[in-house]
Coordinates of C-alpha atoms in Angstrom, one line a residue:
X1 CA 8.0 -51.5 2.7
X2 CA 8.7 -55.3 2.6
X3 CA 5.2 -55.9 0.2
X4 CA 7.0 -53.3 -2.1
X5 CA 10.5 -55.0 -2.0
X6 CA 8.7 -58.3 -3.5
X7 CA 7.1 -56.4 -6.5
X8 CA 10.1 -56.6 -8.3
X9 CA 10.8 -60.2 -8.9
X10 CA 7.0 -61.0 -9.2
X11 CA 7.1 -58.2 -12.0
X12 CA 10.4 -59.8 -13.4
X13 CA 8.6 -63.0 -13.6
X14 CA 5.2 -62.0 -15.0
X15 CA 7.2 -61.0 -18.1
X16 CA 8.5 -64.1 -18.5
X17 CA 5.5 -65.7 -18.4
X18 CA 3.3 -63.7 -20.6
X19 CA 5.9 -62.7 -23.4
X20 CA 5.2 -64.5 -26.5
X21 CA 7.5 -67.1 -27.9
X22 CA 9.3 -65.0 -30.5
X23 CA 9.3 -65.9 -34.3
X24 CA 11.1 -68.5 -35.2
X25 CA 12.7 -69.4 -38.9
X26 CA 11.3 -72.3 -40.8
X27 CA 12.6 -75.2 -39.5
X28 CA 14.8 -74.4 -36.2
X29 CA 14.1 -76.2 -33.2
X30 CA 12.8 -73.4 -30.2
X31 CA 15.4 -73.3 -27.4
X32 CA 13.8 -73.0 -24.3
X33 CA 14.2 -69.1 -22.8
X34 CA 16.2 -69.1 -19.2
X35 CA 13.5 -68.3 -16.2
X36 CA 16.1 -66.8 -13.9
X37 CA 16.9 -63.9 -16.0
X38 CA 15.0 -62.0 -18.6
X39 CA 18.5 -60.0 -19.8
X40 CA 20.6 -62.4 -22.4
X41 CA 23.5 -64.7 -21.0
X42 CA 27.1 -63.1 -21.5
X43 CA 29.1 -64.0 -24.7
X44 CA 25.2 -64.7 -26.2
X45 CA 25.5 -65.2 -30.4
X46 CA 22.7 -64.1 -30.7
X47 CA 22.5 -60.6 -28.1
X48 CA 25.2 -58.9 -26.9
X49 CA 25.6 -56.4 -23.8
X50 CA 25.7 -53.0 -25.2
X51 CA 23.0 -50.3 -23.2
X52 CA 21.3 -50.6 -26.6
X53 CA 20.5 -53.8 -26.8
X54 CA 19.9 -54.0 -23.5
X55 CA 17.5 -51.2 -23.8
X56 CA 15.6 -52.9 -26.6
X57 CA 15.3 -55.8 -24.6
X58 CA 13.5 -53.9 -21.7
X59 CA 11.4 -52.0 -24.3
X60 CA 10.2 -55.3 -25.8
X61 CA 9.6 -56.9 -22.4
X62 CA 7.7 -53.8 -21.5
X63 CA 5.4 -53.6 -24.2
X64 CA 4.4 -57.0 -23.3
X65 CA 3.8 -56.0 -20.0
X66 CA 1.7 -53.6 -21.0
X67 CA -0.4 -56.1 -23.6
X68 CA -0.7 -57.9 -21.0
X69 CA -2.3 -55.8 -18.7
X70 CA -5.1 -54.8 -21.2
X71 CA -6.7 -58.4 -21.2
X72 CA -10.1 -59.5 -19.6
X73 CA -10.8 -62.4 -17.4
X74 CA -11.7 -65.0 -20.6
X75 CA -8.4 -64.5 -22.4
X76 CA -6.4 -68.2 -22.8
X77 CA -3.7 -69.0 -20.3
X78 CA 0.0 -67.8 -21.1
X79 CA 1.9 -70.5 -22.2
X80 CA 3.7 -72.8 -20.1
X81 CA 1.7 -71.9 -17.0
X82 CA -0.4 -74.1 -14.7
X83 CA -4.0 -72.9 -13.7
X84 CA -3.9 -71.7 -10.3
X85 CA -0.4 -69.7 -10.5
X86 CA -1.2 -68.2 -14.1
X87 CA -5.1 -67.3 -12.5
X88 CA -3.3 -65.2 -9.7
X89 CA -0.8 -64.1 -11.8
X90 CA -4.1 -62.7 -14.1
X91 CA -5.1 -60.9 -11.0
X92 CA -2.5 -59.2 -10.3
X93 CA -2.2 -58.0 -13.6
X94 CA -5.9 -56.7 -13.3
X95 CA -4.9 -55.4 -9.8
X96 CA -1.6 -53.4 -12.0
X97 CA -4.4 -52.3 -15.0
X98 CA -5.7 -50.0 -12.1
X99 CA -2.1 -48.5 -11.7
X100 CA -0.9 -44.9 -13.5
X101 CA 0.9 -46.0 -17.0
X102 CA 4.0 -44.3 -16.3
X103 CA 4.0 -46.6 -12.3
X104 CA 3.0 -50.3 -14.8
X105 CA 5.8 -49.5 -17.1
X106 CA 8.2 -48.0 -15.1
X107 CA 7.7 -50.5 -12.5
X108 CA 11.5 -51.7 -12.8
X109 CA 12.6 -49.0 -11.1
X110 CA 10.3 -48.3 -8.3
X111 CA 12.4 -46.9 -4.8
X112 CA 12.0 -48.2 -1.5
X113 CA 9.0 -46.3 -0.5
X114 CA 9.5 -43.9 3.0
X115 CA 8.0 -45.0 6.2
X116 CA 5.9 -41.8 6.3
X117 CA 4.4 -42.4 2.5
X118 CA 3.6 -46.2 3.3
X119 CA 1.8 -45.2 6.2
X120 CA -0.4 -42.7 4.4
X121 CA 0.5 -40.0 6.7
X122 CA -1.1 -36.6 5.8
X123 CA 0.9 -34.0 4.9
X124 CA 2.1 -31.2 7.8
X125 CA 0.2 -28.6 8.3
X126 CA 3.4 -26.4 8.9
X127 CA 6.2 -25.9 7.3
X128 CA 8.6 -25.2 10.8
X129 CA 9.3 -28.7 11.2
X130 CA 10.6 -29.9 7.3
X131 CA 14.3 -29.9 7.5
X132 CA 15.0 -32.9 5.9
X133 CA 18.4 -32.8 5.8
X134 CA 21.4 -30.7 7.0
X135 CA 23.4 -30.1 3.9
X136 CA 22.7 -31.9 0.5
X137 CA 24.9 -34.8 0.2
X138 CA 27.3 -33.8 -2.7
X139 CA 28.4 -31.5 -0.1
X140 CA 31.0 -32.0 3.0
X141 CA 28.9 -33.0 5.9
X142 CA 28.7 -29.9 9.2
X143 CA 30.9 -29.2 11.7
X144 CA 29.5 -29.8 14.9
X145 CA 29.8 -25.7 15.9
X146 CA 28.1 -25.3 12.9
X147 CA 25.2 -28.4 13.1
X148 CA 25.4 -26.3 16.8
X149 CA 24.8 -22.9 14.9
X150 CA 22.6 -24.0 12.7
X151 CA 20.2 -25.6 15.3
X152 CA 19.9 -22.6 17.1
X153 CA 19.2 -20.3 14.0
X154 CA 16.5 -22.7 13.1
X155 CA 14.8 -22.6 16.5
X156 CA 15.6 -18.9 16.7
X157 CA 13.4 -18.9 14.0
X158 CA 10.6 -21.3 14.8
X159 CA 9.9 -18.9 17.5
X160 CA 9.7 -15.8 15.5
X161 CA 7.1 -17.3 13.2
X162 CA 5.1 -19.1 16.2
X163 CA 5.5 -15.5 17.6
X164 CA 4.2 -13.6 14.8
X165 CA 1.4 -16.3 14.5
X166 CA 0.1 -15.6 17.8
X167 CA 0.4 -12.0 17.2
X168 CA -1.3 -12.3 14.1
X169 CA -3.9 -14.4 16.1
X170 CA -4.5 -11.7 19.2
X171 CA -5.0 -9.2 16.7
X172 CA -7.6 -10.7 14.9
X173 CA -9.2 -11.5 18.0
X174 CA -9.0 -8.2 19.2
X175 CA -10.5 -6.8 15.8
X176 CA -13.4 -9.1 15.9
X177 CA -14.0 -7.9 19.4
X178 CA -14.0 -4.2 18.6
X179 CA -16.3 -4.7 15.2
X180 CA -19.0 -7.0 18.1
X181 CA -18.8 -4.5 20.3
X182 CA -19.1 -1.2 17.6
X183 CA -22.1 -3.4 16.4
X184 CA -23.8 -3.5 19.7
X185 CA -23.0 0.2 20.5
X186 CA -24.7 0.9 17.2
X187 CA -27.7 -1.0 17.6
X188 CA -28.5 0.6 21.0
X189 CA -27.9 4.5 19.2
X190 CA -30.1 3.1 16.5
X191 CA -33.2 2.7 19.2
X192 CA -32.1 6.2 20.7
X193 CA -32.1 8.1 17.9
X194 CA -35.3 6.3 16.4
X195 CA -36.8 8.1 19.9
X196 CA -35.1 11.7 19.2
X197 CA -35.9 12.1 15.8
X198 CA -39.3 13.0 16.0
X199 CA -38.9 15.4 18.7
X200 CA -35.6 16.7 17.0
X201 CA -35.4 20.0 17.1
X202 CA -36.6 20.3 20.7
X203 CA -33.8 17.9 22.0
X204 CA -30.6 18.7 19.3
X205 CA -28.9 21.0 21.6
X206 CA -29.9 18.6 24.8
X207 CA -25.9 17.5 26.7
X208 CA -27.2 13.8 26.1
X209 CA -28.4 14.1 22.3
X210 CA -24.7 16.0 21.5
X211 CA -23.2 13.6 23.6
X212 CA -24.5 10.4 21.4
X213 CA -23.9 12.5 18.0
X214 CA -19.9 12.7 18.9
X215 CA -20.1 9.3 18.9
X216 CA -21.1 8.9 15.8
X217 CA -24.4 8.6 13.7
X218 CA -25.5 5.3 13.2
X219 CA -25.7 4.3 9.2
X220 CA -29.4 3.8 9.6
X221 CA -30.7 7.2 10.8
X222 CA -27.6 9.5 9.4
X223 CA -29.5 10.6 6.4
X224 CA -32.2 11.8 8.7
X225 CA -29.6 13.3 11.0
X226 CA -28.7 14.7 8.4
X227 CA -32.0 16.5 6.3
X228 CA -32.9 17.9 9.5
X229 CA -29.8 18.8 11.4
X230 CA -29.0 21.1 7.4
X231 CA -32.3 22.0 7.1
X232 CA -34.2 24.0 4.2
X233 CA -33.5 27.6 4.4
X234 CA -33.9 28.4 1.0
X235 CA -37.4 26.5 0.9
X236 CA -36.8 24.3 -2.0
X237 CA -39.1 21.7 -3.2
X238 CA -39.1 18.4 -5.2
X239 CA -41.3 20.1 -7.8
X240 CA -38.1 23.0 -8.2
X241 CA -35.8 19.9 -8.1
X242 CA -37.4 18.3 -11.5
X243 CA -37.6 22.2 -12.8
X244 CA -34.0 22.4 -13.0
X245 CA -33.4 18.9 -13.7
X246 CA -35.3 19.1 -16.7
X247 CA -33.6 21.9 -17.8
X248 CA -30.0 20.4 -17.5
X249 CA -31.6 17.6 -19.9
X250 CA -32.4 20.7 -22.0
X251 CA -28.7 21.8 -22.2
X252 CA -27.7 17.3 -22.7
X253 CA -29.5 17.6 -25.7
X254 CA -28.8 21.3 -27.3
X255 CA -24.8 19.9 -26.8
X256 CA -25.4 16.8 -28.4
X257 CA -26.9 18.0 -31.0
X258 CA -24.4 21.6 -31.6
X259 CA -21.4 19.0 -31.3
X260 CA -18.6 19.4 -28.0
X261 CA -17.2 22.9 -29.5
X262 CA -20.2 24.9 -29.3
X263 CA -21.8 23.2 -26.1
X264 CA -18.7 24.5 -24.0
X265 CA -19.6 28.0 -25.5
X266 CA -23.3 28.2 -24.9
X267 CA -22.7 26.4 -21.6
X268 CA -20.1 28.8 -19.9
X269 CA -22.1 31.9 -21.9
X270 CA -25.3 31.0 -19.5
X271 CA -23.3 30.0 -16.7
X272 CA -19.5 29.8 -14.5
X273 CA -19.9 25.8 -15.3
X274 CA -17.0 23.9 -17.1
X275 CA -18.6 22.2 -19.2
X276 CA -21.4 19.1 -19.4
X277 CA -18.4 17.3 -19.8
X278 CA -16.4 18.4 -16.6
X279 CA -18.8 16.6 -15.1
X280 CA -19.0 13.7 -16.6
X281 CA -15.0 13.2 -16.4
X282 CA -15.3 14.0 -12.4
X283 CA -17.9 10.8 -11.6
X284 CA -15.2 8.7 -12.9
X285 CA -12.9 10.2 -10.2
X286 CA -15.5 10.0 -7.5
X287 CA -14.6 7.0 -5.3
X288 CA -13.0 5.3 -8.0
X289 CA -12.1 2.0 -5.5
X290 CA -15.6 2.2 -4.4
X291 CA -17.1 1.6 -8.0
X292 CA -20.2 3.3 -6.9
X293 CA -20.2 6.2 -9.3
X294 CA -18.8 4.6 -12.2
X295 CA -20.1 4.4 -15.8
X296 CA -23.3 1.9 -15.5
X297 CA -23.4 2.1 -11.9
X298 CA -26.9 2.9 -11.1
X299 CA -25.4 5.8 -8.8
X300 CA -23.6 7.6 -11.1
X301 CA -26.8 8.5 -13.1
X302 CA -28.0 10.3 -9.5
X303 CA -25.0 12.0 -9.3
X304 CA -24.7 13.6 -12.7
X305 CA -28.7 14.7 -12.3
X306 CA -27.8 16.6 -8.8
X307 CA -24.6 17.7 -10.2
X308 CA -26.1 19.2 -13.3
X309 CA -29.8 20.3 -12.0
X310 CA -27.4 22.3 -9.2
X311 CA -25.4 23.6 -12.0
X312 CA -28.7 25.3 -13.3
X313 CA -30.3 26.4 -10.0
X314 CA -26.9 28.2 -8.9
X315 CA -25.3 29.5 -12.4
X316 CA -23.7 32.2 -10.5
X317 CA -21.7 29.1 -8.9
X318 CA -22.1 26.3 -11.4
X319 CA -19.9 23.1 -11.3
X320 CA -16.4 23.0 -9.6
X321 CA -14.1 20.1 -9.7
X322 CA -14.5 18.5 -6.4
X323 CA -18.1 19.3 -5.8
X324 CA -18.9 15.8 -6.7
X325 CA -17.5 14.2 -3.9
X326 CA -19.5 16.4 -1.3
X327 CA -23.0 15.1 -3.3
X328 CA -21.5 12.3 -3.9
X329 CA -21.6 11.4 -0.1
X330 CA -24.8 13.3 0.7
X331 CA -26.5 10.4 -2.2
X332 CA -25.0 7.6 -0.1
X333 CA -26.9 8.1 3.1
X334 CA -30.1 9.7 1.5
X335 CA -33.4 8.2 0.5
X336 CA -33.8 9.7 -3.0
X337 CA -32.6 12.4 -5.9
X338 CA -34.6 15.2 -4.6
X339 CA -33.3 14.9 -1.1
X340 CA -29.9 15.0 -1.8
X341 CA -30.2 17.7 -3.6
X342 CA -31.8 20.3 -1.2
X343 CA -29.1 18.9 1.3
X344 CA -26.8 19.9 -1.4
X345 CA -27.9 23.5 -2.5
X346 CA -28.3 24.7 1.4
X347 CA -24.9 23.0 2.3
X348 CA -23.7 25.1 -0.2
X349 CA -25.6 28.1 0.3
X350 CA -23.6 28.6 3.8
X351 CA -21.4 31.9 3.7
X352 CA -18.3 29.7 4.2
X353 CA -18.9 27.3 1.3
X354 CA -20.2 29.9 -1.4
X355 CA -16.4 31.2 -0.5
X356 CA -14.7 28.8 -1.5
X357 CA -16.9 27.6 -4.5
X358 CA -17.0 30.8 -6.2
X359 CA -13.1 31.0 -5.0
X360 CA -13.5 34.6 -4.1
X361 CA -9.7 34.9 -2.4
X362 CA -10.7 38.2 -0.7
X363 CA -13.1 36.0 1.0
X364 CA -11.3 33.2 1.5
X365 CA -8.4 35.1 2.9
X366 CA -9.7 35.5 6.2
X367 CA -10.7 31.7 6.9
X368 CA -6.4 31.0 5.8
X369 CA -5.2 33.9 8.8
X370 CA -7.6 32.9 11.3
X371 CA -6.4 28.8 11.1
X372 CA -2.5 29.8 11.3
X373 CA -3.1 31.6 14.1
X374 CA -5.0 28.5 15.7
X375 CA -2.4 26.4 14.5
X376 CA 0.4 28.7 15.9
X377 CA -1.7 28.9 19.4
X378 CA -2.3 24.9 19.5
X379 CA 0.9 23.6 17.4
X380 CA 3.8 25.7 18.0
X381 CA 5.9 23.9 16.6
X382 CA 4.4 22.2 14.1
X383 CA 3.2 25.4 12.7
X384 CA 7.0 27.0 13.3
X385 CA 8.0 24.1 10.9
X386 CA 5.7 24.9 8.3
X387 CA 6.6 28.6 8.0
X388 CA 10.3 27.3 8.3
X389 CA 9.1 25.4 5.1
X390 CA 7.4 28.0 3.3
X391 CA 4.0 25.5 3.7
X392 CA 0.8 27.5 3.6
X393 CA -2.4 26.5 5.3
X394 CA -3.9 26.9 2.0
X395 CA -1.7 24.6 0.2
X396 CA -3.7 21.6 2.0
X397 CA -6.8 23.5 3.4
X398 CA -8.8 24.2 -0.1
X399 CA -9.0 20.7 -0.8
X400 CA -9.7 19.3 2.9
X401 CA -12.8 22.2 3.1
X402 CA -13.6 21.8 -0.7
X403 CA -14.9 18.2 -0.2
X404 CA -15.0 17.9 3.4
X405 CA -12.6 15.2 3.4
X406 CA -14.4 12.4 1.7
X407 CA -11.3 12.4 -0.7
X408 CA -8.5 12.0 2.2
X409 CA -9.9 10.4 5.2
X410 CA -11.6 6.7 4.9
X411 CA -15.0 7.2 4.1
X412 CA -16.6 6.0 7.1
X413 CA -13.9 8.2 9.1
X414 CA -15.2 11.5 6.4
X415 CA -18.8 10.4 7.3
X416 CA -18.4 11.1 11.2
X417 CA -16.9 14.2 10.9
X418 CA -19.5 14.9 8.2
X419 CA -21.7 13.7 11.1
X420 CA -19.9 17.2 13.3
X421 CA -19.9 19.2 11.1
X422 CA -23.8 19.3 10.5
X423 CA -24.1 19.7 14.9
X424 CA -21.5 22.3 15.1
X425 CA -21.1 24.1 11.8
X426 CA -18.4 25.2 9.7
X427 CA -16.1 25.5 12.3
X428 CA -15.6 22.0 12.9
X429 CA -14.1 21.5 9.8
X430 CA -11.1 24.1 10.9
X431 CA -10.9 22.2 14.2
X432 CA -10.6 18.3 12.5
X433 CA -7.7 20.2 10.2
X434 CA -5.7 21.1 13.5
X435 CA -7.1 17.5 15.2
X436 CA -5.4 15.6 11.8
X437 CA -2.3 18.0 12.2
X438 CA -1.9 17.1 15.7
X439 CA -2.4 13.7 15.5
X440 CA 0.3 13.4 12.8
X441 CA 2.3 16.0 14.5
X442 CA 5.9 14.0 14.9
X443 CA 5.8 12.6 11.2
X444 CA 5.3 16.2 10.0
X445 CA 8.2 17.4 11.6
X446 CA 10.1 14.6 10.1
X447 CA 9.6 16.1 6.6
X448 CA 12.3 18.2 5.0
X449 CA 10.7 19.5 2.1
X450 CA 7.2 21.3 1.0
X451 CA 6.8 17.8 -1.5
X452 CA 6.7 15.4 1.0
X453 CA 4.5 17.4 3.5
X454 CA 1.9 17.9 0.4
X455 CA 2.6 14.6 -0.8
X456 CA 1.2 13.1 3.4
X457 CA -1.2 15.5 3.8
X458 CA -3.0 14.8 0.7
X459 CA -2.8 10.7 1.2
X460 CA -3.7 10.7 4.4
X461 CA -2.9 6.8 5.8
X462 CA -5.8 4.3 4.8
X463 CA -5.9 2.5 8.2
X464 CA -6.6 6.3 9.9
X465 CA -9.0 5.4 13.1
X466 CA -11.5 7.3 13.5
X467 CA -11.7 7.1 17.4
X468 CA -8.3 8.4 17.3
X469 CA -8.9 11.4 15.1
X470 CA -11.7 12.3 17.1
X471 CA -9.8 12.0 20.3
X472 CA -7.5 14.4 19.0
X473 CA -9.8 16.6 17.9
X474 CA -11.1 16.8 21.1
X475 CA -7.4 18.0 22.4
X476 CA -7.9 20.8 20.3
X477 CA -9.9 23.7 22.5
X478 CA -11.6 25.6 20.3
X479 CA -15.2 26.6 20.3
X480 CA -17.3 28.4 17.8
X481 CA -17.5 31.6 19.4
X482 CA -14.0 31.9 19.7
X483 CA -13.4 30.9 15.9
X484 CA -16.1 33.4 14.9
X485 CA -14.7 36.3 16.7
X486 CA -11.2 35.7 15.0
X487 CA -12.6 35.9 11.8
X488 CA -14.8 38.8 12.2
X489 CA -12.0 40.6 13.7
X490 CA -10.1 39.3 10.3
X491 CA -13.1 40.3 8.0
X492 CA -12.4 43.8 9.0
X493 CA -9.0 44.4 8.1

């Protein structure tokens, strides 16, 4: 602070020095300029003391400042100074060239620097601590009750943000801890089911090999799981794959050609498909925050072959809206096209799904009376609220069956029951709907209207655990044999 202090008068006097004599008329004798003051003596002929004149003084003395500071080490001596003090004066000009323009010219009215910014402290790494002052100082100083008050508020709150900090911290921790752990677990499933596999459908129904498939496939072998564990009933081949591939290019091209109006016609004349274009507009919807299926995405040309070759090898079905998220998944954890799509076509082949897809209601009928009465036998009152609502199993049940809830459960949540429901069948699928009911069971009851029930149940939360879901599924006693008796007895009436 003291070095800064004595900048001013050696600033002060290096104008002196270096200003050039001013012009004088023809004739008059120079008077000698004062070296005590560069401002004009009061009652001056020549200056007076208005702020303007004042002000052009400044400016002038400024711009030689700044002339000054632009020269190199050969230019002449100012005038009137001896060698040594006009050499370091030089210097410290040179020093002051180095200097921002706006700190050179300004440098009349440089403040007393603080301790901390002389010292060249670094700047906190927190914000608790920079209460620089208690009030502003326009404004009547504290009380000591409230400078009392105050201080307490503000530690109150240093300790619910070191608090939250620490929170934040343990929680982090404790993620990182799960996700090392989740990884091991999965490595050493990985190595067991790289031994099961080949001997797969001797040891499936093994209390071990169930065991290790409730906990969850690993991402490695689940496509495998999967092919076998769904099998091939209906014998299809890659060869029948490009078949009916080839034909959907068939019917690309006749619509392109016959223009949008007539492709819809001789589409839906052959078939119970939309359209070519229904499903094109639903691999925009698929995943949309994944980007996997998206126009350009190398995906999305996969989907719309399996979608559309299906299309053609099931016209009695065709394409319906939501039957791209189920292939949609199945492409994400197999190894190629014509995989995916025998997966698909037996998947879909199953009595339960060919229900739904061909939404035959007699059909589908039975599945909606046999899960209210599992839902009145395992939920009382859960289900006593929804009749009290007038809120139908089907209401939220078409779409959680339709797509097997890849679009309301986090995808790698989907995935493991996905993973269940190719061990136990389709009645898993009922049994996750009364696990997701159960888990959720006091926020349900909380909602007053049909809206807001739909409105939950159809965004299920994002942050959804899957180890919790699955624990409450597991609360849930049903069995298939019990669930298949129900809805034969059901069938018949």
């Amino acid at each position: 602070m003291a070095e800064e202090e004595e900048d001013l008068p050696v600033e002060r006097e290096e104008i002196e020095q270096i200003e050039p004599p001013s012009q004088q008329e023809d004739g008059e004798k120079e008077e000698p300029r004062p070296t005590t003051s560069p401002l004009p003596e009061t009652g001056s002929s020549d200056q007076t003391n208005s702020p303007t004149n004042d002000s052009l003084t400044l400016h002038s003395e400024l711009e030689s400042v700044e002339l000054s500071t632009t020269i190199s080490p050969s230019t002449p001596l100012p005038l009137g100074a001896t060698n040594g003090s006009a050499e370091k004066k030089r210097q410290n000009l040179l020093l002051n060239n180095n200097k921002s323009p706006a700190k050179t010219k300004f440098s009349f009215f440089k403040r007393k620097s603080s301790g901390a910014a002389s010292s060249g402290a670094l700047p906190p790494t927190s914000t608790t601590g920079l209460i620089l002052e208690g009030r502003p100082k326009g404004l009547p100083a504290k009380t000591p009750a409230e400078e009392k008050k105050h201080q307490k508020l503000y530690q109150e709150m240093i300790q619910a943000t070191k608090k939250k900090e620490l929170q934040h911290a343990s929680d982090t921790h404790k993620m990182e801890q799960k996700r090392h752990t989740k990884e091991d677990q999965i490595a050493v499933a990985q190595k067991k089911w790289a031994e099961i596999l080949p001997k797969f459908d001797s040891l499936r129904n093994r209390k071990e090999v169930k065991e290790l498939w409730w906990a969850g496939l690993p991402p490695g072998v689940r496509g495998l799981v999967w092919k076998k564990a769904i099998g091939n009933d209906l014998n299809i081949s890659p060869d029948l794959y490009m078949i009916f591939w080839k034909r959907f290019q068939e019917r690309l091209d006749l619509a392109q050609q016959r223009g949008r109006s007539d492709s819809v016609a001789s589409v839906t004349s052959i078939s119970r498909e939309s359209s070519v274009d229904v499903i094109h507009l639903d691999l925009q919807r698929t995943f949309p925050t994944l980007g996997f299926f998206q126009e350009g995405s190398p995906l999305c040309q996969v989907l719309h072959n399996v979608l559309g070759a299906y299309a053609c090898y099931r016209p009695d079905v065709g394409y319906v809206q939501g039957m791209s998220f189920l292939a949609a998944v199945i492409i994400l954890n197999m190894e190629n096209e014509a995989d995916a799509f025998i997966a698909l076509a037996n998947l879909l082949n199953r009595a339960s799904y060919l229900a739904f897809f061909k939404v035959d209601q007699d059909q589908m009928k039975p599945y909606f009376t046999v899960f209210s009465l599992l839902l009145a036998e395992s939920l009382p009152k859960v289900s006593a609220h929804f009749n009290q609502l007038g809120f139908h199993p089907q209401f939220y049940l078409i779409e959680w069956i339709f797509t097997i809830y890849t679009r309301n459960l986090p995808l790698d949540v989907a995935c493991r029951v996905w993973d269940l429901f190719c061990r136990d069948g389709d009645f898993f699928l009922y049994r996750t709907a009364l696990g997701i009911l159960n888990m959720y069971q006091h926020q349900l009851l909380q909602f007053t209207s049909i809206e807001d029930v739909g409105h939950f149940l159809g965004h299920l939360p994002s942050t959804l655990d899957s180890d919790q879901l699955f624990s409450s599924i597991s609360s849930i006693p049903l069995t298939e044999k019990k669930f298949s008796q129900l809805l034969t007895q059901n069938k018949t009436k």
